[in-house]
mmCIF file of C-alpha atoms and ligand atoms in Angstrom:
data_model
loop_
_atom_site.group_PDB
_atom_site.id
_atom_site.type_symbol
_atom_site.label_atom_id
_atom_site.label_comp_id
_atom_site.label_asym_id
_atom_site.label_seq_id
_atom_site.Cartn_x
_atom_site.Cartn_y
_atom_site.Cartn_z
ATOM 1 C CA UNK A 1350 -28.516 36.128 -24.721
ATOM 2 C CA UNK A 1351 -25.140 34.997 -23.805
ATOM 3 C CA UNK A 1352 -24.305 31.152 -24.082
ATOM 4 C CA UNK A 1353 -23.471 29.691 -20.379
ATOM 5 C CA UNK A 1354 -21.397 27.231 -19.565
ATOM 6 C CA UNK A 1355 -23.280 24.606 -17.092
ATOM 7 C CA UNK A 1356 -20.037 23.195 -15.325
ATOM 8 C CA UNK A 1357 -22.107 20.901 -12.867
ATOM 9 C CA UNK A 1358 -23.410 19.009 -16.136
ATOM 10 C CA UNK A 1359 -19.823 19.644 -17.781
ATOM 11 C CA UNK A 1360 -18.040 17.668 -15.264
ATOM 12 C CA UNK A 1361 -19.901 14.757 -15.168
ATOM 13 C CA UNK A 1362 -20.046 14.096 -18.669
ATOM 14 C CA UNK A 1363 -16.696 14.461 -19.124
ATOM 15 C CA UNK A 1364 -15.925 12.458 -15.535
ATOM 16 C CA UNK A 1365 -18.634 9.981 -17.295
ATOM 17 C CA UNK A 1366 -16.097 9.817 -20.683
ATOM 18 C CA UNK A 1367 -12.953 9.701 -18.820
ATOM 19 C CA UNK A 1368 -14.636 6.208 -17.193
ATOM 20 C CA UNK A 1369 -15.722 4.658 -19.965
ATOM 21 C CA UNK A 1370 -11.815 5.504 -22.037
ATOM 22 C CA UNK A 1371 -9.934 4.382 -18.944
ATOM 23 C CA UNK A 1372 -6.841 2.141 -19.483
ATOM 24 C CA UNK A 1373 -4.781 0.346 -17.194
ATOM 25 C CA UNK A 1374 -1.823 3.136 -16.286
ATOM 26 C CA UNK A 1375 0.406 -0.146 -16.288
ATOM 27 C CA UNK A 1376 -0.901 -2.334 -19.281
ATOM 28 C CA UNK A 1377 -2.945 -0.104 -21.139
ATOM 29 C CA UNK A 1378 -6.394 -2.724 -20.606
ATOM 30 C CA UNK A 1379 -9.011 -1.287 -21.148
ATOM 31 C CA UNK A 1380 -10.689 -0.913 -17.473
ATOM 32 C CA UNK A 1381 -14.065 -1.068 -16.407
ATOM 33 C CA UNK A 1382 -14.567 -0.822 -12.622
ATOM 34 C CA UNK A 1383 -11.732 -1.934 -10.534
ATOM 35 C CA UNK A 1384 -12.373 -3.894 -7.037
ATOM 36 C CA UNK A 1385 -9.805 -3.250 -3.948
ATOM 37 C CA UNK A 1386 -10.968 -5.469 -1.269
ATOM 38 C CA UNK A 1387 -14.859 -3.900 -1.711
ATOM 39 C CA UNK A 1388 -12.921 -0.714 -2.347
ATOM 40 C CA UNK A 1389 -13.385 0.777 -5.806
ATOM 41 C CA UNK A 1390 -10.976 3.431 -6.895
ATOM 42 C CA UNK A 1391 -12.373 6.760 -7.607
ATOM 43 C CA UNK A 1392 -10.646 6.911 -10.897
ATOM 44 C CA UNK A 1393 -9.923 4.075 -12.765
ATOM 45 C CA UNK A 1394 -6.004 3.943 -13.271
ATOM 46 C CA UNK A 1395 -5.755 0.024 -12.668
ATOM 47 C CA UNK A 1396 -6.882 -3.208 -14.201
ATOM 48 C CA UNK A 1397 -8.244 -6.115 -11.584
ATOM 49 C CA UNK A 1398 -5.040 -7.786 -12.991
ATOM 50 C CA UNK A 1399 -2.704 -5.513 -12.321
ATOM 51 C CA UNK A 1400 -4.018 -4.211 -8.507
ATOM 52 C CA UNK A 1401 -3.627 -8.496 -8.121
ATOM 53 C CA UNK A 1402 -0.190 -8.239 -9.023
ATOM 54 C CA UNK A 1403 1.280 -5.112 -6.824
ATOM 55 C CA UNK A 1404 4.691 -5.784 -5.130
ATOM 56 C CA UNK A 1405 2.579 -5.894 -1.857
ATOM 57 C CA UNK A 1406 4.511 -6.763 1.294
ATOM 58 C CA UNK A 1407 3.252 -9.998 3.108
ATOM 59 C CA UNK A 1408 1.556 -8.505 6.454
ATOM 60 C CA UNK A 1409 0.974 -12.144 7.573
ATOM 61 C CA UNK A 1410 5.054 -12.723 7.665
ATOM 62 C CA UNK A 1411 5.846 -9.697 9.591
ATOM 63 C CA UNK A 1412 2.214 -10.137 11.994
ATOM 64 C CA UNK A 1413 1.451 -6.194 10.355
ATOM 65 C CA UNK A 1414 4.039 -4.371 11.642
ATOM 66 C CA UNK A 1415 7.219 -4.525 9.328
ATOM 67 C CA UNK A 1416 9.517 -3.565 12.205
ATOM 68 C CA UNK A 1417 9.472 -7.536 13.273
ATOM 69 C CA UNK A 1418 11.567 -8.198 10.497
ATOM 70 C CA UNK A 1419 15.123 -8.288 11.672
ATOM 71 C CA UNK A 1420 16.576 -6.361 8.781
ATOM 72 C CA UNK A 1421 14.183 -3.412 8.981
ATOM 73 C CA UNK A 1422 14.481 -3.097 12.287
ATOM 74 C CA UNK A 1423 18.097 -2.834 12.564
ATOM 75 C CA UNK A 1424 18.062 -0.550 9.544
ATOM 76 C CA UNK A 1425 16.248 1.784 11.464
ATOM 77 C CA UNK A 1426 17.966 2.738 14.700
ATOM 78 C CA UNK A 1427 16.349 5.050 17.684
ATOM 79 C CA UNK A 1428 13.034 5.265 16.139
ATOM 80 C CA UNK A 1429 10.238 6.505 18.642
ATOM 81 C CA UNK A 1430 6.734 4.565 16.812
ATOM 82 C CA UNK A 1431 6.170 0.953 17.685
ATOM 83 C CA UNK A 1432 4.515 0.225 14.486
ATOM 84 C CA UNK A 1433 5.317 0.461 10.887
ATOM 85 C CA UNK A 1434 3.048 -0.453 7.580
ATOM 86 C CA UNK A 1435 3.778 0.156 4.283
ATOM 87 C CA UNK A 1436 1.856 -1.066 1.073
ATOM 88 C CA UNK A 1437 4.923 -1.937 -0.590
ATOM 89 C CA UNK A 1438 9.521 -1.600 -1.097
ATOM 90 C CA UNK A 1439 9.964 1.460 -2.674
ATOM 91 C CA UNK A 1440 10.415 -0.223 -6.167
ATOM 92 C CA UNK A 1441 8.406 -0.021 -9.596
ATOM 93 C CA UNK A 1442 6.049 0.757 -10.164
ATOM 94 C CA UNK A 1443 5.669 2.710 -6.773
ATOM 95 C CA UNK A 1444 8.838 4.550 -7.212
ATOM 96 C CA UNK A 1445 7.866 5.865 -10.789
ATOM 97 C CA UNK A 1446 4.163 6.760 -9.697
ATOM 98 C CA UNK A 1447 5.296 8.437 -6.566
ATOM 99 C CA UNK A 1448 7.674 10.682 -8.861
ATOM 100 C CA UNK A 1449 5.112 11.808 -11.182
ATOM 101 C CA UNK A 1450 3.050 13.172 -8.859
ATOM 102 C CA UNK A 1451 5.397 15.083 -7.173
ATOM 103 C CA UNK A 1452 6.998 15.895 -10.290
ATOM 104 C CA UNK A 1453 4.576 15.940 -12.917
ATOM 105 C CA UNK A 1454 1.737 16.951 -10.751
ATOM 106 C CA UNK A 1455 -0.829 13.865 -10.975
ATOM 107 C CA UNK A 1456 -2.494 14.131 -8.018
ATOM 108 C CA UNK A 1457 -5.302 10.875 -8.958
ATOM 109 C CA UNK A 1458 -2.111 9.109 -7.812
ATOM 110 C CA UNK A 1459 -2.968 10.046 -4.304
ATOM 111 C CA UNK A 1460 -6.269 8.530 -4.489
ATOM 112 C CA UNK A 1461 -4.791 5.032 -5.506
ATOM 113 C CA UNK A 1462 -2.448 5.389 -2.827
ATOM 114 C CA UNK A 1463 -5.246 5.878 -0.366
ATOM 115 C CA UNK A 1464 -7.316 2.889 -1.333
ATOM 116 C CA UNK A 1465 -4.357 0.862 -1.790
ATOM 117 C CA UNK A 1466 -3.395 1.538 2.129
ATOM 118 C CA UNK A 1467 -6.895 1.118 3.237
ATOM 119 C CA UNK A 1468 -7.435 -1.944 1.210
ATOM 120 C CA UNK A 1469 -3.852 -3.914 3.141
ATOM 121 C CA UNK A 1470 -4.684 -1.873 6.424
ATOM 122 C CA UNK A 1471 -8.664 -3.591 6.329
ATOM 123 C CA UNK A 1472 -6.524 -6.954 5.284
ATOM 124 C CA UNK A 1473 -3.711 -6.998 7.718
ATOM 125 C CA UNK A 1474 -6.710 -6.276 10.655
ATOM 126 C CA UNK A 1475 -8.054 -9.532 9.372
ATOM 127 C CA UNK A 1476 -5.493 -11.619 11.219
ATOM 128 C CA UNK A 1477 -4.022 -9.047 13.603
ATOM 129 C CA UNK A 1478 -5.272 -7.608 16.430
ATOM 130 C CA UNK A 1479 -4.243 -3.686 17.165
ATOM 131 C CA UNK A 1480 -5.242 -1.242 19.384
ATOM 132 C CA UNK A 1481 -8.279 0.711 18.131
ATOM 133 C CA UNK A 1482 -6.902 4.196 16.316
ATOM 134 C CA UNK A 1483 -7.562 7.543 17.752
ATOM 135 C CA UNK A 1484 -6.102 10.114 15.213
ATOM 136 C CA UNK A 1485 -4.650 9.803 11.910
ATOM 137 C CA UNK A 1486 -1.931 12.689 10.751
ATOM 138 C CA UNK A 1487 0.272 13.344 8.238
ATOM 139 C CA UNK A 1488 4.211 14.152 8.213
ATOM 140 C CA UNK A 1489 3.936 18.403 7.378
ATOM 141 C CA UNK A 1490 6.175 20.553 4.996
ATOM 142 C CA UNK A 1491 7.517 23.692 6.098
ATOM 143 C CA UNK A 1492 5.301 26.013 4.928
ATOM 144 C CA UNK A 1493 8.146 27.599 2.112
ATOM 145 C CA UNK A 1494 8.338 24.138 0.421
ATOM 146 C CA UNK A 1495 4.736 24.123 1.039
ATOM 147 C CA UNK A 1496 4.256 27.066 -1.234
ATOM 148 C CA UNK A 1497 7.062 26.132 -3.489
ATOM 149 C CA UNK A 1498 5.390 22.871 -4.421
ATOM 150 C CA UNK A 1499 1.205 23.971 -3.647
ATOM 151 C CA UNK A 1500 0.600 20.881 -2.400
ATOM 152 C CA UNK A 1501 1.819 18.461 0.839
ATOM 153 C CA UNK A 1502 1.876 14.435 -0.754
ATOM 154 C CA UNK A 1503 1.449 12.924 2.661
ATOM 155 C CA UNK A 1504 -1.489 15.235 3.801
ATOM 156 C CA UNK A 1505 -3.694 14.370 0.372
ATOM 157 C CA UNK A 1506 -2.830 11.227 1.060
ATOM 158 C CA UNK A 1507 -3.959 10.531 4.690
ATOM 159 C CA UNK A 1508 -6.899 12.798 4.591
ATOM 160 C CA UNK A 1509 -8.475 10.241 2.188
ATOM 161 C CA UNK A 1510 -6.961 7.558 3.439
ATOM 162 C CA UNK A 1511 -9.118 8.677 6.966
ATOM 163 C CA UNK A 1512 -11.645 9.391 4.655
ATOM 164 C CA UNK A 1513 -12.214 5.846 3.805
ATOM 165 C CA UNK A 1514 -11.701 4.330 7.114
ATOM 166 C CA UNK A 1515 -14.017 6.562 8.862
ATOM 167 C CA UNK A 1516 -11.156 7.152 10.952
ATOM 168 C CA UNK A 1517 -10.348 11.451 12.354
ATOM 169 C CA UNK A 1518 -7.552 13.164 11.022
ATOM 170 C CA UNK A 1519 -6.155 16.872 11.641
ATOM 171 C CA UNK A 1520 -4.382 18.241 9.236
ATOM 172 C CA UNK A 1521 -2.549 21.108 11.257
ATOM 173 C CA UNK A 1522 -2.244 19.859 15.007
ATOM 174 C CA UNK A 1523 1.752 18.988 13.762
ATOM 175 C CA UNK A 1524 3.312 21.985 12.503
ATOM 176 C CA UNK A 1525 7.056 22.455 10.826
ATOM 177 C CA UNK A 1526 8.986 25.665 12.479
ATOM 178 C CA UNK A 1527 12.354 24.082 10.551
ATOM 179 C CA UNK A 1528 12.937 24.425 7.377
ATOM 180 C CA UNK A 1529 15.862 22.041 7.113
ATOM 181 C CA UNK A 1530 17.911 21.216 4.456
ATOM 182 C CA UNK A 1531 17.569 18.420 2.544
ATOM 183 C CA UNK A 1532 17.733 14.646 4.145
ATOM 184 C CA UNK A 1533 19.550 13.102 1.249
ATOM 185 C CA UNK A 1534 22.957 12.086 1.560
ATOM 186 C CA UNK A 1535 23.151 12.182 5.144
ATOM 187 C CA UNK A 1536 24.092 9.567 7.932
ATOM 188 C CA UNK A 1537 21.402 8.501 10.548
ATOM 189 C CA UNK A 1538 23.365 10.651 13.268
ATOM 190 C CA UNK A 1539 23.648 13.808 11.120
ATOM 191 C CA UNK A 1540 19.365 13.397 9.984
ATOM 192 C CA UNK A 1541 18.673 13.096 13.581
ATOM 193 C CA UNK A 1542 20.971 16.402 14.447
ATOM 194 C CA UNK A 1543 19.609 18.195 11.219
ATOM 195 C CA UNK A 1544 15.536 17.376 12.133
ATOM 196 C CA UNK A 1545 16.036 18.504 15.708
ATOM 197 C CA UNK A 1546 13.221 20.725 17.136
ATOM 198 C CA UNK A 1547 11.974 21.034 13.521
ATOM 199 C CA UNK A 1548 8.204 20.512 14.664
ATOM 200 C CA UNK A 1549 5.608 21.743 17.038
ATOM 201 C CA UNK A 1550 1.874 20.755 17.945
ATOM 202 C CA UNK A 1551 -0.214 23.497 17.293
ATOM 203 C CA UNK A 1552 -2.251 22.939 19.887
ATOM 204 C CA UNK A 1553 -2.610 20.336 23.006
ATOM 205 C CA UNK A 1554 -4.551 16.755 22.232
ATOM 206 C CA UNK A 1555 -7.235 15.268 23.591
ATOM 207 C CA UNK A 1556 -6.354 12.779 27.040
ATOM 208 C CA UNK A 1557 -8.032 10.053 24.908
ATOM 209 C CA UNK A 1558 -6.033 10.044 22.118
ATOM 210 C CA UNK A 1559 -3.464 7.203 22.535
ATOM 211 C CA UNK A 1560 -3.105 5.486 19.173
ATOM 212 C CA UNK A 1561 -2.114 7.594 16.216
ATOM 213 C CA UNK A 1562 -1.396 6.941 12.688
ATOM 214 C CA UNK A 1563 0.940 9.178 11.163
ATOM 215 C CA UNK A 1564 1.089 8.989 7.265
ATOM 216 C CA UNK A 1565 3.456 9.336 4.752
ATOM 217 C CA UNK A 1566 4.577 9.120 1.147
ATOM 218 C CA UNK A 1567 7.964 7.150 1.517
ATOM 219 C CA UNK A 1568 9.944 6.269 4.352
ATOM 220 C CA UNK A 1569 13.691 5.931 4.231
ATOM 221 C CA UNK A 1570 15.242 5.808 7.381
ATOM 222 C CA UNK A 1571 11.931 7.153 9.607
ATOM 223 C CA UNK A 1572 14.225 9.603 11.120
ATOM 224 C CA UNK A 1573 11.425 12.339 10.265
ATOM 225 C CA UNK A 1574 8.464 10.064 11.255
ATOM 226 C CA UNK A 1575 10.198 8.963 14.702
ATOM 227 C CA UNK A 1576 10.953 13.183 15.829
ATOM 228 C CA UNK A 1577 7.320 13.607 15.296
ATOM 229 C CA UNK A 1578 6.358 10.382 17.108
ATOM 230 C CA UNK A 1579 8.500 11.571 19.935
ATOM 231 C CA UNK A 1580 6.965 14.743 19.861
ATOM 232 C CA UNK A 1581 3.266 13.160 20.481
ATOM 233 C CA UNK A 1582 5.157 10.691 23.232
ATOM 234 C CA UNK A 1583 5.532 14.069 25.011
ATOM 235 C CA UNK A 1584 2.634 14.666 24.487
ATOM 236 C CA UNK A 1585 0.492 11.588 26.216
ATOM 237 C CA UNK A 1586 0.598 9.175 23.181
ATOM 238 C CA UNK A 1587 0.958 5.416 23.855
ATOM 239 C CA UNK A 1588 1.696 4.170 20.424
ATOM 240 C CA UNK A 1589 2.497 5.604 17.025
ATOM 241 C CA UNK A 1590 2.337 3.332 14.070
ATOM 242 C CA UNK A 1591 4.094 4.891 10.701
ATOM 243 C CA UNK A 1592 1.697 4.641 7.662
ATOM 244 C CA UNK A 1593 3.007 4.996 4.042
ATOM 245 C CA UNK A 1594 3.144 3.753 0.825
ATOM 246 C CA UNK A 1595 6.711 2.685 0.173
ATOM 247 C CA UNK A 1596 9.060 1.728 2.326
ATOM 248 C CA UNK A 1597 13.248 2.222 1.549
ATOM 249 C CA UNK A 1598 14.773 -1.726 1.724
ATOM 250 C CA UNK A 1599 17.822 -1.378 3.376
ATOM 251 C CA UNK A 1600 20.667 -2.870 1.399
HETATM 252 ZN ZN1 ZN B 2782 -3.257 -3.606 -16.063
#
């Protein structure tokens, strides 16, 4: 008789290790279960300690939407969303665990990103008041970067960042048709000119969606977030509020 493999049992012994020989990604403690706001993380990659100590932005400065600060929202010119949130300024250790999973593949990293966003979103609602959410999305990739890279960041991210909120999301109603090149290194005009026409919805919305959160990994000068937001305008959207992780600082 040939020896089988039972996977089910396989994977949650070994899940069942991996808990109890979990260290702190930052600090190497040793980590036993770690609390977001009543959220636990799926994987333990943080110590209590270290989650404490985030470079969070202070929602309660800004009243949750970071655009009320003056700098931002001059930095950001001819934007088409009326809200933006973002965890925290694209700086360590954000900007080091953002590269490694989109260069060294570690995809936990989107689940820490998720609970992190739900865990400020849930806090910010505590002393703000917003209009109830209808849809959450996420910014696409052209489907030949797509297949270049297997995986969209922003789309693992929302769905689970929905996920935890209870909240719908589609994953294909916003569609790429441009594969453009690359944002980096161009001017606010010349990213406008360049992301042009560069998505479509799939398919009409529902007359009752009029909130939508649109997600995303980083946002630099939300020249990509604001042609999608315009794009849902069109289509019988009230308010778009940007969702991601890190946000650029401007200078
Ligand atoms: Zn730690």
């Amino acid at each position: 008789m040939l020896w089988k493999l039972d996977l089910t049992k396989f994977k949650s012994y070994y899940l069942n290790g991996l808990k109890h020989i979990s260290c702190c990604d930052l600090c190497g403690a040793k980590i036993n279960n770690t609390d977001l706001l009543g959220y636990q993380l799926s994987q333990a990659l943080l110590c209590q300690h270290c989650i404490n100590d985030l470079p969070y932005f202070d929602q309660n400065v800004v009243a949750g939407n970071l655009l009320n600060w003056p700098a931002i929202y001059h930095a950001l010119p001819k934007i088409h969303f009326e809200r933006l949130f973002a965890v925290s300024p694209y700086i360590y250790p954000f900007n080091h665990w953002l590269a490694q999973m989109k260069y060294l593949g570690r995809f936990e990293l989107a689940g820490l990103f998720s609970t992190l966003l739900c865990a400020q979103w849930q806090k910010m609602l505590q002393t703000n008041i917003i209009e109830p959410v209808d849809l959450v999305l996420s910014v696409p990739l052209h489907i030949k970067k797509w297949q270049i890279r297997g995986y969209n960041q922003a789309h693992l991210i929302a769905k689970d960042f929905a996920e935890q909120l209870s909240l719908p999301y589609e994953a294909n109603l916003v569609i790429r048709v441009k594969n453009n090149d690359s944002q980096m290194g161009k001017t606010g005009h010349q990213r406008r000119k360049n992301l042009a026409n560069a998505f479509a919805l799939q398919y009409s919305l529902a007359s009752n969606v009029k909130h939508i959160l649109l997600v995303d990994d980083v946002v630099t000068t939300g020249s990509t977030a604001s042609e999608i937001s315009k794009l849902l305008k069109q289509a019988g959207v009230e308010t778009v509020t940007l969702v991601t992780v890190c946000l650029t600082l401007p200078k």
